[in-house]
Coordinates of C-alpha atoms in Angstrom, one line a residue:
L19 CA -5.1 1.7 -17.5
D20 CA -8.1 0.6 -15.3
D21 CA -10.6 -0.6 -18.1
T22 CA -9.0 1.3 -21.0
P23 CA -6.4 -0.3 -23.3
V24 CA -3.4 2.0 -23.9
S25 CA -1.1 -0.3 -25.9
L26 CA -2.9 -0.5 -29.2
S27 CA -1.1 0.4 -32.5
L28 CA 2.3 -1.0 -31.3
F29 CA 3.0 1.7 -28.9
T30 CA 2.7 1.7 -25.1
P31 CA 3.1 5.0 -23.3
D32 CA 5.5 5.2 -20.4
L33 CA 2.9 6.5 -17.9
D34 CA 3.9 7.8 -14.5
L35 CA 2.3 5.6 -11.7
F36 CA 1.6 8.4 -9.2
D37 CA -1.8 8.0 -7.4
V38 CA -2.1 4.4 -8.6
S39 CA -3.6 1.8 -6.2
R40 CA -1.9 -1.3 -7.6
V41 CA -0.5 -3.0 -10.7
E42 CA -2.0 -6.4 -11.8
V43 CA 0.0 -8.8 -13.9
L44 CA -2.7 -11.2 -15.3
R45 CA -2.1 -14.5 -17.1
G46 CA -3.7 -14.8 -20.6
P47 CA -5.9 -15.1 -22.4
Q48 CA -7.7 -12.0 -21.2
G49 CA -9.5 -11.0 -24.3
T50 CA -13.0 -11.3 -22.9
L51 CA -12.2 -8.9 -20.1
F52 CA -9.7 -6.5 -21.6
G53 CA -10.2 -6.7 -25.4
S54 CA -7.5 -6.5 -28.0
G55 CA -3.9 -7.4 -27.4
S56 CA -4.6 -9.5 -24.3
L57 CA -4.2 -13.0 -25.6
A58 CA -0.8 -13.6 -23.9
G59 CA -1.9 -11.6 -20.8
T60 CA -2.4 -8.1 -19.5
V61 CA -0.5 -5.7 -17.3
R62 CA -3.2 -3.5 -15.7
Y63 CA -2.6 -0.2 -13.8
I64 CA -5.4 0.4 -11.3
S65 CA -5.6 4.1 -10.5
N66 CA -7.3 5.6 -7.4
Q67 CA -10.8 6.7 -8.3
P68 CA -12.7 9.8 -7.1
E69 CA -14.2 9.2 -3.6
L70 CA -17.5 10.6 -2.6
G71 CA -17.6 12.7 0.6
L72 CA -13.8 12.8 1.0
R73 CA -11.6 16.0 0.8
S74 CA -7.9 15.2 0.7
T75 CA -4.7 16.5 -0.7
F76 CA -1.5 14.5 -1.2
G77 CA 1.9 14.8 -2.7
E78 CA 5.3 13.4 -3.2
L79 CA 8.8 14.8 -3.6
G80 CA 11.8 12.8 -4.6
S81 CA 15.3 12.9 -5.9
S82 CA 17.9 10.5 -7.3
Q83 CA 21.3 10.2 -8.7
V84 CA 22.7 7.8 -11.3
L85 CA 26.2 6.6 -10.5
S86 CA 28.5 8.4 -12.8
G87 CA 25.4 10.1 -14.2
G88 CA 23.1 13.0 -13.6
F89 CA 20.5 14.0 -10.9
G90 CA 16.8 13.2 -11.1
A91 CA 13.9 14.7 -9.3
N92 CA 10.1 14.5 -9.1
V93 CA 7.3 16.7 -7.9
K94 CA 3.8 15.3 -7.7
V95 CA 0.6 16.7 -6.2
G96 CA -3.0 15.5 -6.1
A97 CA -6.4 16.2 -4.6
N98 CA -9.8 14.5 -4.1
L99 CA -12.7 17.0 -3.9
P100 CA -16.3 16.2 -3.0
I101 CA -18.9 18.0 -5.1
G102 CA -22.2 17.8 -3.2
D103 CA -23.4 14.4 -2.0
K104 CA -23.4 12.6 -5.4
A105 CA -20.2 13.7 -7.1
A106 CA -16.5 14.0 -6.6
G107 CA -13.4 14.9 -8.6
R108 CA -9.8 13.7 -8.4
V109 CA -6.8 15.2 -10.1
A110 CA -3.1 14.2 -10.1
L111 CA -0.3 16.3 -11.5
Y112 CA 3.4 15.2 -11.8
Y113 CA 6.7 16.4 -13.1
N114 CA 9.8 14.1 -13.4
Q115 CA 13.3 15.2 -14.2
L116 CA 14.8 12.0 -15.7
A117 CA 18.5 11.6 -15.0
G118 CA 20.9 11.0 -17.9
Y119 CA 23.8 8.6 -17.8
M120 CA 25.1 8.5 -21.5
D121 CA 27.8 10.9 -22.6
A122 CA 27.9 12.2 -26.2
V123 CA 31.2 13.0 -28.0
Q124 CA 30.8 15.9 -30.4
P125 CA 32.6 16.5 -33.7
N126 CA 34.8 19.1 -32.1
F127 CA 35.7 16.4 -29.5
T128 CA 33.9 18.1 -26.6
L129 CA 31.9 15.9 -24.3
K130 CA 28.2 16.4 -23.7
K131 CA 27.5 14.9 -20.3
N132 CA 24.3 13.0 -19.6
A133 CA 23.0 13.4 -23.1
N134 CA 20.0 11.1 -22.5
S135 CA 18.3 13.2 -19.8
G136 CA 14.8 14.4 -20.1
T137 CA 11.5 15.3 -18.5
R138 CA 8.1 13.8 -18.1
T139 CA 5.1 15.9 -17.2
G140 CA 1.4 14.9 -17.0
V141 CA -2.0 15.2 -15.4
R142 CA -4.9 12.8 -14.8
A143 CA -8.3 14.2 -13.9
A144 CA -11.5 12.2 -13.3
F145 CA -15.0 13.1 -12.3
R146 CA -17.5 10.7 -10.7
Y147 CA -21.2 11.2 -10.6
T148 CA -23.7 8.8 -9.0
P149 CA -27.3 10.0 -9.5
N150 CA -28.5 7.0 -7.6
D151 CA -27.2 3.8 -5.8
R152 CA -27.2 1.8 -9.0
F153 CA -25.7 4.1 -11.7
T154 CA -22.2 5.5 -11.8
I155 CA -20.7 7.9 -14.5
T156 CA -17.0 8.5 -14.6
P157 CA -15.4 10.6 -17.3
R158 CA -11.6 11.0 -17.3
I159 CA -8.8 12.8 -19.2
V160 CA -5.1 11.9 -19.2
Y161 CA -2.4 14.0 -20.7
Q162 CA 1.4 13.4 -20.7
T163 CA 4.4 14.8 -22.5
V164 CA 7.9 13.3 -22.5
R165 CA 10.9 15.3 -23.7
M166 CA 14.2 13.4 -24.1
D167 CA 17.5 15.0 -25.1
G168 CA 19.1 11.8 -26.4
W169 CA 19.3 8.0 -26.6
N170 CA 20.4 5.2 -24.4
R171 CA 22.8 4.1 -27.1
I172 CA 26.4 2.9 -26.9
D173 CA 28.5 3.2 -30.0
D174 CA 30.8 0.2 -29.9
Y175 CA 32.6 1.3 -33.1
N176 CA 32.6 4.9 -34.3
I177 CA 32.3 5.1 -38.1
L178 CA 32.3 8.9 -38.1
A179 CA 35.6 9.5 -36.3
N180 CA 38.3 7.0 -37.0
P181 CA 41.4 7.0 -39.2
Y182 CA 40.2 4.4 -41.7
T183 CA 37.1 6.2 -43.1
T184 CA 37.7 9.8 -42.0
T185 CA 40.5 12.3 -41.6
R186 CA 39.3 13.0 -38.1
P187 CA 41.5 11.8 -35.3
A188 CA 40.4 8.5 -33.8
V189 CA 37.9 8.8 -30.9
T190 CA 37.9 6.0 -28.4
L191 CA 34.6 5.8 -26.7
G192 CA 34.0 4.9 -23.1
K193 CA 31.6 2.5 -21.5
R194 CA 28.6 4.8 -21.7
E195 CA 29.5 7.0 -24.6
L196 CA 28.2 7.6 -28.1
F197 CA 29.3 9.9 -31.0
T198 CA 26.8 12.5 -32.3
Q199 CA 27.1 15.1 -35.0
I200 CA 23.7 16.6 -34.2
P201 CA 21.3 16.6 -31.3
E202 CA 19.0 13.5 -31.3
P203 CA 16.0 14.4 -29.2
F204 CA 12.6 12.8 -29.2
T205 CA 9.2 14.0 -27.9
D206 CA 6.1 12.0 -27.0
N207 CA 2.7 13.7 -26.4
Y208 CA -0.1 11.4 -25.3
T209 CA -3.8 12.3 -24.7
L210 CA -6.5 9.9 -23.5
G211 CA -10.1 10.5 -22.8
D212 CA -12.5 7.8 -21.6
L213 CA -16.0 7.4 -20.2
N214 CA -17.0 4.6 -17.8
L215 CA -20.6 3.8 -17.2
R216 CA -21.8 1.2 -14.7
Y217 CA -25.3 0.1 -13.8
D218 CA -26.2 -2.4 -11.2
F219 CA -29.4 -4.4 -12.0
G220 CA -29.1 -6.4 -8.8
K221 CA -28.4 -9.8 -10.2
A222 CA -26.3 -8.4 -13.1
N223 CA -23.9 -5.5 -13.7
L224 CA -23.6 -3.7 -17.0
T225 CA -20.3 -1.8 -17.8
S226 CA -19.6 0.4 -20.8
I227 CA -16.2 1.9 -21.5
T228 CA -15.7 4.3 -24.3
S229 CA -12.2 5.8 -25.0
Y230 CA -10.3 7.9 -27.5
S231 CA -6.6 8.5 -27.5
Y232 CA -4.2 10.6 -29.6
R233 CA -0.4 10.3 -29.6
D234 CA 2.2 12.4 -31.4
I235 CA 5.8 11.1 -31.4
L236 CA 8.8 12.7 -33.1
V237 CA 12.1 10.9 -33.1
V238 CA 15.3 12.6 -34.4
R239 CA 18.3 10.4 -35.3
D240 CA 21.6 11.1 -37.0
A241 CA 21.2 9.3 -40.4
G242 CA 25.0 9.5 -40.8
A243 CA 25.6 7.4 -37.8
L244 CA 23.1 4.8 -39.3
T245 CA 24.3 4.7 -42.9
S246 CA 28.0 5.7 -42.9
S247 CA 29.2 2.2 -42.5
I248 CA 27.8 1.5 -46.0
T249 CA 28.4 4.9 -47.7
G250 CA 31.8 5.3 -46.3
G251 CA 33.0 1.9 -45.2
S252 CA 31.7 -0.4 -47.9
I253 CA 31.2 1.6 -51.1
G254 CA 33.8 4.2 -50.3
L255 CA 32.0 7.5 -51.0
P256 CA 34.0 10.7 -50.0
E257 CA 34.1 11.7 -46.4
A258 CA 32.3 15.0 -47.2
V259 CA 29.3 12.9 -48.3
Y260 CA 28.7 10.7 -45.3
T261 CA 29.8 13.2 -42.6
L262 CA 27.0 15.7 -43.6
N263 CA 24.6 16.7 -40.9
A264 CA 21.6 14.5 -41.7
P265 CA 18.8 14.6 -39.2
L266 CA 16.3 11.8 -39.9
N267 CA 12.9 12.7 -38.4
D268 CA 10.5 9.9 -37.7
A269 CA 7.0 11.2 -37.0
T270 CA 4.1 9.0 -35.8
H271 CA 0.6 10.1 -35.2
T272 CA -1.9 7.6 -33.8
H273 CA -5.7 7.9 -33.3
V274 CA -7.3 5.0 -31.3
A275 CA -11.0 4.6 -30.5
T276 CA -12.4 1.7 -28.4
Q277 CA -15.8 0.6 -27.1
E278 CA -16.3 -2.2 -24.6
L279 CA -19.5 -3.5 -23.2
R280 CA -19.8 -6.2 -20.5
L281 CA -22.7 -7.8 -18.7
S282 CA -21.8 -10.0 -15.7
G283 CA -23.5 -11.6 -12.8
S284 CA -23.3 -14.4 -10.3
T285 CA -25.3 -16.9 -8.3
D286 CA -24.2 -19.2 -5.4
R287 CA -22.6 -21.7 -7.9
L288 CA -22.0 -19.8 -11.1
R289 CA -20.3 -16.6 -12.2
W290 CA -20.8 -15.5 -15.8
L291 CA -19.8 -12.7 -18.1
V292 CA -20.6 -11.8 -21.7
G293 CA -19.2 -8.9 -23.5
G294 CA -17.9 -7.3 -26.7
F295 CA -15.0 -5.2 -27.7
F296 CA -14.5 -2.9 -30.7
G297 CA -11.3 -1.0 -31.5
K298 CA -10.2 1.2 -34.4
A299 CA -6.7 2.4 -34.8
L300 CA -5.2 4.8 -37.3
R301 CA -1.5 5.3 -37.5
N302 CA 0.2 7.8 -39.7
Y303 CA 4.0 7.4 -40.1
G304 CA 6.4 9.4 -42.1
Q305 CA 10.1 10.1 -42.4
T306 CA 11.9 13.2 -43.6
L307 CA 15.6 13.4 -44.2
L308 CA 16.9 17.0 -44.2
V309 CA 20.4 17.0 -45.6

């Protein structure tokens, strides 16, 4: 995202692209310019930066419908505000209603329509300060939360409702259907703060990017749907054992800190760049099975 890596520790947040100038798909290796994880290449989101002397507001409204699914909608607003002659701020807020298209059959054989619907809400705010023509300071904060009600999963064979392993009547699932005994939501909270410092020496430019991000992910899955083919189908435990409500909670917390420093310049025949990148990632992962 601009000059800050967001895909460390094996997770890439699904960021909304409102108020983004462009997306660059860069062939690798890009490690010198973009640090860790860029050997094969880099996808770079370039957001619109605060503009000095410009006062503007902008927004976007949208709606959608998935064929044989639910309705989606989005509301997005933003503003660019000058603060004197040397500073400006820019903020973008967005709310997405994500349409579902999977239907979940329940143990009482009712149908929960569009079980994989959800919401995505976020804000990006940046402040730019230029004390002189050579020096630019740009701190920024990004926050986004995603709430999904279910999964994009198709159960080709239903181990929890068929006459061979249960006493339940057989349930024939449709093209976009799954069988759930319990709700299977997941939540994703993402926070990023970064500080971009740039200084122009004339024949060379110095850039420093410092960032810290925190992410909290909770995934709930029905452990029975995962394991009943073994406990019921293979080793033949009683139906009362493997049809228990068994929510498996996968919790992930990541803390990522990065520091990048680049010095670059050019002459009529030569362009050069030297830099260094440091990243530290801590990922805490745990499972609880509440039966």
